[in-house]
Coordinates of N, CA and C in Angstrom, one line a residue:
N450 N -20.3 6.1 -12.4 CA -18.7 7.3 -13.2 C -17.9 6.8 -12.3
T451 N -18.9 5.7 -11.9 CA -17.1 5.0 -10.7 C -16.1 4.4 -11.7
P452 N -14.8 3.8 -11.1 CA -14.2 3.6 -13.0 C -14.2 2.1 -13.4
E453 N -14.0 2.1 -13.9 CA -14.0 0.5 -14.6 C -13.0 -0.4 -13.1
L454 N -13.5 -1.8 -13.5 CA -13.0 -3.1 -13.6 C -11.7 -3.2 -13.5
Y455 N -11.0 -3.7 -14.0 CA -10.0 -3.6 -15.1 C -9.2 -4.6 -14.2
I456 N -8.6 -5.9 -12.9 CA -8.9 -6.8 -12.2 C -9.6 -7.9 -11.8
S457 N -9.5 -8.6 -13.1 CA -10.3 -10.2 -13.6 C -9.5 -11.4 -12.2
N458 N -10.9 -11.3 -11.4 CA -10.8 -13.0 -10.5 C -10.2 -14.4 -11.2
V459 N -9.2 -14.5 -12.1 CA -9.2 -16.0 -12.7 C -8.4 -16.1 -12.5
H460 N -8.0 -17.3 -13.4 CA -6.7 -17.8 -13.6 C -5.8 -17.2 -15.5
P461 N -5.0 -17.2 -15.4 CA -3.8 -16.7 -16.1 C -4.4 -16.6 -17.2
N462 N -4.1 -15.4 -18.4 CA -4.4 -15.2 -20.0 C -6.2 -15.5 -19.8
P463 N -7.1 -15.0 -19.1 CA -8.5 -15.2 -19.6 C -9.8 -15.4 -20.8
V464 N -8.6 -14.7 -21.3 CA -9.1 -13.6 -22.2 C -8.2 -15.0 -23.4
S465 N -8.1 -14.9 -24.8 CA -8.2 -15.8 -25.9 C -7.5 -15.6 -26.6
Q466 N -6.6 -15.1 -27.6 CA -6.6 -14.7 -28.8 C -7.6 -14.7 -29.6
K467 N -7.8 -15.3 -29.9 CA -9.6 -15.1 -30.7 C -10.5 -13.5 -30.7
E468 N -10.3 -14.5 -29.0 CA -12.3 -13.3 -28.2 C -10.8 -12.1 -28.6
L469 N -9.6 -11.6 -27.8 CA -8.9 -11.0 -27.9 C -9.7 -9.9 -29.9
H470 N -9.1 -10.5 -30.5 CA -9.6 -10.6 -31.7 C -10.8 -10.0 -32.3
Q471 N -12.1 -10.2 -31.3 CA -12.7 -9.7 -31.4 C -13.8 -9.0 -31.2
Q472 N -13.1 -8.5 -29.7 CA -13.0 -7.3 -28.9 C -12.4 -6.1 -29.3
T473 N -11.2 -6.6 -29.7 CA -11.0 -5.0 -30.3 C -11.2 -5.4 -31.4
S474 N -11.6 -5.7 -32.6 CA -12.7 -5.7 -33.4 C -13.4 -4.7 -34.0
I475 N -14.4 -5.0 -32.9 CA -15.6 -4.1 -32.0 C -15.9 -3.2 -32.0
K476 N -14.6 -3.3 -30.4 CA -14.5 -1.9 -30.1 C -13.9 -0.6 -30.4
T477 N -13.1 -0.8 -31.7 CA -12.3 0.4 -31.9 C -12.1 0.0 -33.5
K478 N -13.2 -0.6 -34.3 CA -14.2 -0.6 -35.3 C -14.7 1.3 -35.5
H479 N -15.2 2.1 -35.3 CA -14.9 3.5 -35.8 C -14.2 4.3 -34.7
S480 N -13.3 4.1 -34.2 CA -12.3 4.5 -32.9 C -11.1 5.4 -33.7
S481 N -10.8 6.0 -33.8 CA -9.4 7.0 -34.3 C -7.9 6.4 -34.1
K482 N -7.3 6.5 -34.3 CA -6.2 5.0 -34.6 C -6.0 5.9 -32.8
L483 N -5.7 6.9 -32.1 CA -5.3 6.8 -31.3 C -6.2 6.9 -30.3
V484 N -7.4 6.3 -29.7 CA -7.9 5.1 -29.4 C -7.8 4.1 -29.2
D485 N -7.9 3.5 -30.7 CA -8.0 2.2 -30.8 C -5.9 1.9 -29.9
A486 N -4.9 2.8 -29.7 CA -3.8 2.4 -29.2 C -4.2 2.7 -28.1
I487 N -4.6 3.3 -27.3 CA -5.0 3.1 -26.1 C -6.0 1.6 -25.6
Y488 N -6.5 1.2 -26.1 CA -7.6 0.2 -25.9 C -7.0 -0.9 -25.7
Q489 N -5.9 -0.8 -27.2 CA -4.9 -2.4 -27.1 C -4.0 -2.3 -26.1
K490 N -3.7 -1.2 -25.6 CA -2.6 -1.3 -24.9 C -3.5 -1.7 -22.9
Y491 N -4.8 -1.4 -22.8 CA -6.1 -1.3 -21.2 C -6.1 -3.4 -21.7
I492 N -6.3 -3.7 -23.3 CA -6.1 -5.9 -23.4 C -5.2 -6.5 -22.9
K493 N -3.6 -5.2 -23.5 CA -2.5 -6.0 -22.8 C -2.5 -6.2 -21.5
I494 N -3.2 -5.0 -20.1 CA -3.0 -4.5 -19.0 C -3.9 -5.7 -18.9
K495 N -4.9 -6.0 -18.5 CA -6.0 -6.8 -18.6 C -5.8 -7.9 -18.7
M496 N -4.6 -8.4 -19.5 CA -4.6 -10.1 -19.7 C -3.1 -10.2 -19.0
T497 N -2.3 -9.1 -18.2 CA -1.3 -10.0 -17.5 C -1.2 -9.4 -16.1
I498 N -2.2 -9.4 -15.9 CA -2.7 -9.1 -14.3 C -3.3 -10.1 -14.0
V499 N -4.0 -10.8 -13.2 CA -4.3 -11.9 -12.5 C -3.9 -11.7 -10.6
L500 N -5.7 -12.6 -10.3 CA -5.5 -11.9 -9.2 C -5.7 -13.9 -8.8
R501 N -4.7 -14.0 -7.4 CA -5.3 -15.4 -6.5 C -6.4 -15.9 -6.1
E502 N -7.2 -17.0 -6.4 CA -8.3 -16.7 -6.0 C -8.2 -16.5 -4.1
F503 N -9.5 -15.9 -4.2 CA -9.5 -14.5 -2.9 C -11.1 -14.8 -3.0
D504 N -11.6 -15.4 -0.8 CA -12.6 -16.1 -0.8 C -14.2 -14.5 -0.7
S505 N -13.5 -13.8 -0.6 CA -14.4 -13.1 0.0 C -13.6 -11.1 -1.4
F506 N -12.9 -11.6 -2.3 CA -12.7 -10.6 -3.3 C -13.7 -10.7 -4.1
K507 N -13.9 -9.3 -4.0 CA -15.5 -8.4 -4.6 C -15.8 -6.8 -4.7
R508 N -16.1 -6.2 -5.6 CA -16.2 -4.6 -5.5 C -17.2 -4.0 -4.9
V509 N -16.1 -3.6 -3.7 CA -17.0 -2.8 -2.2 C -17.9 -1.3 -3.3
T510 N -18.9 -1.6 -2.9 CA -19.4 0.0 -3.6 C -19.9 0.9 -2.3
S511 N -20.1 -0.1 -1.4 CA -20.9 0.9 -0.1 C -20.0 0.8 1.4
W512 N -20.5 1.1 2.0 CA -20.0 1.6 3.4 C -20.5 -0.1 4.2
E513 N -21.6 -0.4 4.3 CA -22.1 -1.3 4.7 C -21.3 -2.9 3.6
E514 N -21.3 -3.5 2.6 CA -21.0 -4.5 2.1 C -19.3 -3.9 2.4
W515 N -18.2 -2.8 2.8 CA -16.9 -2.6 3.5 C -16.4 -3.5 4.8
L516 N -17.7 -3.1 5.6 CA -17.4 -3.1 7.0 C -18.1 -4.8 6.9
D517 N -19.1 -5.4 6.2 CA -19.6 -6.6 6.1 C -17.8 -7.4 6.0
V518 N -17.4 -7.2 4.9 CA -15.9 -8.0 4.3 C -15.6 -8.1 5.7
T519 N -14.9 -6.5 5.8 CA -14.3 -6.2 7.1 C -14.6 -7.1 8.3
K520 N -15.3 -7.4 8.4 CA -15.8 -8.3 9.9 C -15.8 -9.7 9.3
A521 N -15.9 -9.9 8.2 CA -15.7 -11.6 7.6 C -15.0 -11.9 7.6
T522 N -13.5 -11.4 7.5 CA -12.1 -11.2 6.9 C -10.8 -11.4 7.8
F523 N -11.8 -10.7 9.4 CA -11.0 -10.2 10.4 C -10.1 -11.4 11.1
P524 N -11.0 -12.1 11.9 CA -10.5 -13.7 12.0 C -9.2 -13.7 11.1
E525 N -9.3 -13.7 9.6 CA -7.8 -14.4 9.1 C -6.9 -13.7 9.3
Y526 N -6.9 -11.7 9.4 CA -5.5 -11.3 9.4 C -5.3 -10.6 11.2
F527 N -6.3 -10.9 12.3 CA -6.3 -10.8 13.9 C -4.8 -11.7 14.3
P528 N -4.6 -12.3 13.8 CA -2.5 -12.8 14.6 C -2.1 -11.6 14.1
N529 N -1.9 -11.1 12.0 CA -0.8 -10.0 12.0 C -1.5 -8.5 12.5
W530 N -1.9 -8.4 12.7 CA -3.5 -7.6 13.7 C -3.0 -6.9 15.2
V531 N -2.7 -8.4 15.8 CA -2.0 -8.3 16.8 C -0.5 -7.9 17.3
V532 N 0.3 -8.9 16.6 CA 1.5 -8.5 16.0 C 1.9 -6.6 15.9
S533 N 1.2 -6.2 15.0 CA 1.5 -5.0 14.2 C 1.3 -3.9 15.8
N534 N 0.0 -4.0 16.4 CA -0.3 -2.9 17.3 C 0.5 -3.3 18.9
L535 N 0.9 -4.4 18.6 CA 1.6 -4.7 20.1 C 2.8 -4.7 19.6
L536 N 3.4 -4.4 18.8 CA 4.5 -3.5 18.1 C 4.4 -2.3 18.2
G537 N 3.3 -1.6 17.9 CA 3.2 -0.5 18.1 C 3.4 0.5 19.0
L538 N 2.8 0.0 19.6 CA 2.9 0.2 21.6 C 3.9 0.2 21.8
L539 N 4.7 -0.9 21.6 CA 5.5 -1.5 22.4 C 7.4 0.1 21.9
L540 N 7.4 0.3 20.2 CA 8.0 1.5 19.9 C 7.5 3.0 20.6
L541 N 5.4 3.3 20.8 CA 5.7 4.0 21.0 C 6.1 4.5 22.8
A542 N 6.1 3.5 23.6 CA 6.4 2.9 24.7 C 7.7 3.4 24.9
I543 N 8.7 2.4 23.9 CA 9.9 3.1 23.9 C 10.4 4.5 24.0
A544 N 9.9 5.4 23.2 CA 9.8 7.0 22.0 C 9.9 8.2 23.2
F545 N 9.4 7.2 24.6 CA 9.0 8.6 25.4 C 10.5 8.3 26.3
Y546 N 10.8 7.4 26.3 CA 12.1 7.2 27.2 C 13.3 7.0 26.7
I547 N 13.8 6.7 25.6 CA 14.7 6.1 25.0 C 14.2 6.5 23.0
P548 N 14.3 7.3 22.7 CA 13.5 7.7 21.3 C 15.1 7.4 20.1
A549 N 15.7 7.8 20.8 CA 16.9 7.7 20.1 C 16.7 5.9 19.7
F550 N 16.5 5.5 19.7 CA 16.9 3.5 20.4 C 15.3 3.4 19.0
S551 N 14.4 4.3 20.1 CA 12.3 3.8 18.0 C 13.0 4.2 17.0
R552 N 13.4 5.3 17.3 CA 14.1 5.9 15.8 C 14.6 5.0 15.2
K553 N 16.0 4.6 15.5 CA 16.8 3.5 15.2 C 15.9 2.4 15.0
S554 N 15.0 1.4 15.8 CA 14.5 0.8 15.2 C 13.6 0.7 14.2
W555 N 12.8 1.8 13.9 CA 12.6 2.2 12.9 C 12.8 2.3 11.5
G556 N 13.8 3.0 11.9 CA 15.1 3.2 10.7 C 15.2 1.5 10.0
L557 N 15.9 0.5 11.4 CA 15.9 -0.8 11.1 C 14.7 -1.8 10.0
L558 N 13.0 -1.1 10.8 CA 12.8 -2.3 10.0 C 12.3 -1.0 8.5
M559 N 12.4 0.7 8.5 CA 11.8 0.4 6.9 C 13.2 0.2 5.9
I560 N 14.0 -0.2 6.4 CA 14.7 -1.2 5.5 C 14.3 -2.2 5.1
L561 N 14.2 -2.8 6.1 CA 13.4 -4.3 5.9 C 12.3 -4.5 4.6
A562 N 11.7 -2.9 4.9 CA 10.2 -3.0 4.4 C 10.3 -2.6 2.9
S563 N 11.5 -2.1 2.7 CA 11.6 -1.0 1.7 C 12.2 -2.7 0.3
V564 N 13.0 -3.6 1.5 CA 13.2 -4.8 0.6 C 12.6 -6.3 -0.1
V565 N 11.5 -6.5 1.4 CA 9.9 -7.1 1.3 C 9.1 -5.8 -0.1
N566 N 9.1 -4.5 0.0 CA 8.1 -4.2 -1.2 C 8.9 -4.7 -2.7
A567 N 10.0 -4.8 -2.7 CA 10.9 -4.5 -4.0 C 10.9 -6.1 -4.2
Y568 N 10.8 -7.1 -3.6 CA 11.0 -8.3 -3.9 C 9.8 -8.3 -4.1
M569 N 9.0 -8.6 -3.3 CA 7.2 -8.8 -3.9 C 6.7 -8.4 -5.2
M570 N 7.4 -7.2 -5.4 CA 6.3 -6.4 -6.7 C 7.2 -6.6 -7.7
A571 N 8.8 -7.8 -7.8 CA 9.8 -8.3 -8.6 C 9.3 -9.6 -9.1
T572 N 8.4 -10.2 -8.0 CA 7.4 -11.6 -8.0 C 5.8 -11.4 -7.7
D573 N 5.7 -11.1 -7.5 CA 4.1 -10.9 -7.1 C 2.8 -10.1 -6.7
P574 N 3.5 -9.1 -8.0 CA 2.8 -7.5 -7.4 C 2.2 -7.3 -7.3
T575 N 1.0 -8.6 -8.3 CA -0.8 -8.6 -7.4 C -1.1 -8.8 -6.0
C576 N -0.2 -8.8 -5.2 CA -1.0 -9.2 -3.9 C -1.2 -8.5 -3.4
Y577 N -0.3 -7.0 -3.4 CA -0.7 -6.1 -2.8 C -2.7 -5.7 -3.4
I578 N -3.3 -5.7 -4.8 CA -4.5 -4.8 -5.2 C -5.8 -6.5 -4.2
E579 N -5.0 -7.6 -3.7 CA -5.7 -8.7 -3.2 C -5.8 -7.4 -1.9
F580 N -5.8 -7.2 -1.2 CA -5.4 -6.5 0.3 C -7.4 -5.4 -0.2
G581 N -7.2 -4.7 -1.4 CA -7.8 -3.5 -1.6 C -9.3 -3.8 -1.2
V582 N -9.8 -5.0 -1.0 CA -11.2 -5.6 -0.6 C -11.1 -4.9 0.4
L583 N -10.2 -5.1 1.4 CA -10.1 -4.3 3.0 C -10.4 -3.1 3.0
A584 N -9.7 -2.4 2.2 CA -9.7 -0.4 2.1 C -11.0 0.2 1.6
V585 N -11.2 1.0 2.3 CA -12.3 1.8 2.5 C -12.7 2.2 0.9
P586 N -14.6 2.4 0.7 CA -15.1 2.5 -0.6 C -14.2 3.5 -1.6
P587 N -14.0 4.4 -1.2 CA -12.7 5.7 -1.8 C -12.3 5.3 -2.0
M588 N -10.9 4.4 -1.3 CA -9.9 4.2 -2.2 C -9.3 2.3 -2.5
Q589 N -10.7 1.9 -2.6 CA -10.9 0.6 -3.2 C -11.2 1.7 -4.8
R590 N -12.0 2.6 -4.7 CA -12.0 2.9 -6.4 C -10.9 3.1 -6.9
F591 N -9.9 3.6 -6.1 CA -8.9 4.0 -6.9 C -7.9 2.6 -7.1
I592 N -7.6 1.8 -6.4 CA -7.0 0.7 -6.0 C -7.6 -0.2 -7.8
Y593 N -8.8 -0.4 -7.6 CA -9.3 -1.6 -8.8 C -9.8 -0.3 -9.4
S594 N -8.5 0.3 -9.4 CA -8.9 1.2 -11.2 C -8.2 1.2 -12.8
R595 N -7.9 1.7 -13.7 CA -6.8 1.1 -14.7 C -5.8 2.4 -13.8
H596 N -6.1 3.4 -12.8 CA -4.5 3.9 -12.2 C -4.1 3.3 -11.0
Y597 N -4.1 2.1 -11.3 CA -3.6 1.5 -10.1 C -3.4 -0.4 -10.4
A598 N -3.5 0.3 -11.4 CA -3.7 -1.4 -12.5 C -2.4 -2.4 -12.8
R599 N -0.9 -0.9 -13.1 CA 0.3 -1.5 -12.6 C 0.9 -0.9 -11.0
P600 N 0.7 -1.6 -10.7 CA 1.0 -1.8 -8.8 C 2.5 -1.5 -8.2
E601 N 3.2 -1.7 -8.9 CA 4.7 -1.7 -9.8 C 5.1 -0.3 -9.5
L602 N 4.2 0.1 -10.3 CA 4.5 1.8 -10.9 C 4.5 2.6 -9.4
I603 N 3.7 2.8 -8.7 CA 3.1 2.7 -7.2 C 4.5 2.5 -6.0
V604 N 4.3 1.5 -5.9 CA 4.8 0.2 -4.9 C 6.6 0.6 -5.0
L605 N 6.8 0.3 -5.8 CA 8.7 0.5 -5.5 C 8.8 2.4 -5.4
P606 N 8.5 3.1 -6.0 CA 8.9 4.3 -5.8 C 8.6 4.3 -3.8
I607 N 7.6 4.1 -3.4 CA 7.5 4.3 -1.7 C 8.6 3.3 -1.7
A608 N 8.9 1.9 -2.1 CA 10.3 1.3 -1.2 C 12.0 1.9 -1.7
I609 N 11.4 2.9 -2.4 CA 13.0 3.6 -2.5 C 12.8 4.3 -1.7
C610 N 11.8 5.3 -1.5 CA 12.1 6.0 -0.1 C 11.4 5.8 1.5
Q611 N 10.9 4.9 1.2 CA 11.6 3.6 2.4 C 12.7 3.0 3.0
F612 N 13.4 2.7 1.8 CA 15.4 2.6 2.2 C 15.3 3.9 2.3
L613 N 15.5 4.8 1.8 CA 16.8 6.1 1.5 C 16.2 6.9 3.3
I614 N 14.1 6.7 3.5 CA 14.0 7.3 4.8 C 14.6 6.2 6.2
G615 N 14.8 5.2 6.0 CA 15.7 4.0 6.8 C 16.8 4.2 7.4
V616 N 17.6 4.8 6.4 CA 19.3 5.2 5.9 C 19.1 6.7 7.1
E617 N 18.9 7.9 6.1 CA 18.5 8.5 7.3 C 18.5 8.7 9.2
L618 N 17.0 7.2 9.6 CA 16.6 7.1 10.7 C 17.6 5.7 11.6
L619 N 18.4 5.6 10.1 CA 19.3 4.5 11.8 C 20.8 5.4 11.4
F620 N 21.2 5.6 10.3 CA 22.1 6.5 10.9 C 23.0 7.9 10.5
D621 N 22.2 9.0 10.2 CA 21.8 10.3 10.5 C 22.2 10.3 11.9
E622 N 23.8 11.4 12.3 CA 23.1 11.9 13.2 C 24.0 13.3 13.5
R623 N 23.7 13.5 12.1 CA 24.4 15.5 11.9 C 23.0 16.2 11.7
F624 N 22.2 15.4 11.0 CA 21.3 16.8 9.9 C 19.9 16.7 10.4
P625 N 19.5 17.4 11.9 CA 18.4 17.4 11.9 C 17.5 17.8 11.2
R626 N 17.3 18.7 10.4 CA 17.1 18.9 8.8 C 16.3 17.9 8.2
L627 N 17.6 17.2 7.4 CA 16.8 15.1 7.2 C 16.6 14.6 8.0
R628 N 17.1 14.9 8.9 CA 15.5 13.8 9.7 C 13.8 14.6 10.0
K629 N 14.0 15.6 10.5 CA 12.6 16.4 9.8 C 11.7 15.5 9.0
I630 N 12.7 15.9 8.0 CA 11.9 15.2 6.6 C 11.8 13.9 6.7
A631 N 11.9 12.9 7.0 CA 12.4 11.4 6.6 C 10.8 11.0 8.2
L632 N 10.8 12.0 9.4 CA 9.9 12.1 10.3 C 8.5 12.0 9.3
G633 N 8.6 13.1 8.7 CA 6.8 14.5 8.4 C 6.5 13.3 7.0
S634 N 7.9 12.6 7.1 CA 7.1 12.1 5.6 C 6.2 10.5 6.1
L635 N 6.8 9.8 7.0 CA 6.0 8.7 7.8 C 5.2 9.0 8.8
I636 N 5.6 10.7 9.3 CA 4.4 10.8 9.3 C 2.7 10.5 8.5
T637 N 2.9 11.6 7.1 CA 1.7 11.3 6.3 C 1.4 10.3 5.8
F638 N 2.8 8.8 5.3 CA 2.8 8.3 5.4 C 1.4 6.9 5.8
F639 N 1.6 6.8 7.1 CA 1.1 6.1 8.2 C -0.4 6.3 8.6
I640 N -0.9 8.0 8.8 CA -1.8 8.1 8.7 C -2.2 7.8 7.4
G641 N -1.6 8.1 6.0 CA -3.2 7.5 4.3 C -2.6 6.1 5.2
L642 N -2.1 5.4 4.6 CA -2.3 4.5 5.8 C -3.8 3.6 6.1
V643 N -4.4 4.5 7.4 CA -5.7 4.6 7.5 C -6.9 4.4 6.3
F644 N -6.6 3.8 5.6 CA -7.9 4.2 4.3 C -7.9 2.4 3.8
L645 N -6.2 2.2 4.0 CA -6.6 0.7 3.8 C -7.2 -0.7 4.9
G646 N -7.4 0.3 6.3 CA -8.4 -0.9 7.1 C -7.4 -1.8 8.0
I647 N -8.1 -3.2 7.6 CA -7.4 -3.9 8.8 C -6.4 -4.4 7.8
G648 N -6.7 -4.2 6.2 CA -5.6 -4.7 5.8 C -4.3 -3.9 5.6
S649 N -4.3 -3.0 6.5 CA -3.2 -1.6 7.6 C -3.5 -2.6 8.7
A650 N -3.8 -3.2 9.7 CA -3.5 -3.2 10.6 C -4.4 -2.3 11.7
F651 N -4.8 -1.3 10.7 CA -5.4 0.0 12.0 C -6.2 -0.9 13.5
P652 N -5.8 0.1 14.2 CA -5.2 1.5 14.2 C -3.8 0.9 14.5
S653 N -2.9 0.3 14.4 CA -1.6 0.1 13.9 C -1.1 1.0 13.8
S654 N -1.5 1.8 12.8 CA -0.2 3.1 11.6 C -0.4 4.6 12.2
L655 N -1.6 4.2 13.0 CA -1.7 6.2 14.2 C -0.5 5.5 15.2
L656 N -0.2 4.8 15.3 CA 0.3 4.3 16.7 C 1.4 4.5 16.2
Y657 N 2.1 4.2 15.1 CA 3.5 4.3 14.3 C 3.7 5.8 14.1
A658 N 2.1 6.8 13.2 CA 2.6 8.3 13.5 C 2.6 8.8 14.9
L659 N 2.3 8.4 16.3 CA 2.8 8.6 17.1 C 3.9 8.6 17.1
T660 N 4.6 7.8 17.1 CA 5.8 7.6 17.3 C 7.1 8.1 16.6
M661 N 6.9 8.5 15.3 CA 7.7 9.0 14.5 C 7.5 10.6 15.6
A662 N 6.1 10.8 15.7 CA 6.3 12.5 16.4 C 6.8 12.8 17.4
K663 N 7.1 11.7 18.2 CA 7.4 11.4 19.6 C 9.1 11.8 19.4
C664 N 9.6 10.8 18.4 CA 11.4 11.0 17.5 C 11.4 12.4 16.8
W665 N 10.5 13.5 16.8 CA 10.6 15.0 16.4 C 12.1 15.4 17.2
P666 N 12.8 15.7 16.6 CA 14.4 16.5 17.6 C 13.3 17.9 18.6
K667 N 13.1 18.5 18.0 CA 12.4 19.5 19.0 C 12.3 19.2 20.3
L668 N 11.2 17.2 20.2 CA 10.0 17.3 21.4 C 11.0 16.5 22.3
T669 N 12.7 15.8 21.6 CA 13.6 15.2 22.6 C 14.8 16.1 23.2
K670 N 14.0 17.7 23.0 CA 15.3 18.2 24.3 C 16.2 17.9 25.2
T671 N 16.3 17.4 26.0 CA 18.0 17.4 26.5 C 18.4 16.3 25.9
K672 N 18.0 15.1 25.1 CA 18.3 13.9 24.7 C 18.6 14.5 23.0
S673 N 18.5 15.5 22.0 CA 18.7 15.1 20.8 C 20.6 15.6 20.6
K674 N 21.1 16.1 21.8 CA 22.7 15.7 21.5 C 23.0 14.3 21.2
V675 N 22.1 13.5 21.5 CA 22.0 12.0 20.9 C 21.4 11.5 20.3
D676 N 20.1 12.2 19.5 CA 19.3 11.2 19.2 C 20.1 13.0 17.5

């Protein structure tokens, strides 16, 4: 019952027009018009989505395999992992003393993240799928299924939300309810990143979530007027 792997680790347009015609004829010979239309759409998606060469790319089906892949690829991600976690610790420490500075710093980071995500979706959307090999098995079943065949349909809305949240955290000084919504959304988002494993520099996202909680208006007490 595991979803079919729709992503091919090969070079662009691996299916020729002749093979496409043969596959379509065989698969849809006894199908209804609706099923035929769905299958045609699937073939088009399969031909347009291509992964770059990635040595450790494979379909992980067990926790043991996931752990082996994580150990094998950790040295490659170690520099980014160190930077992400050090940044998380720094902003969390600052949040205990100057929550407004930490909040505004995260506002700027969210705006930058939204710009980067939007740019990557416009130039190389499959780069996000490559990180799927590092996600825990339940998350991989989603990433490598047809539901995530077009990552831009998921990442672009996230980029828009990141931008709006960043603007709120960076500039808003008068609407604590909006700030709570923004911080609550980021806490949920960062906790969700845990399931991406070291691809999201785990456990840095938990440090980010704790920082958002520390910047919560009710927890700033006497600094609430400044925040």
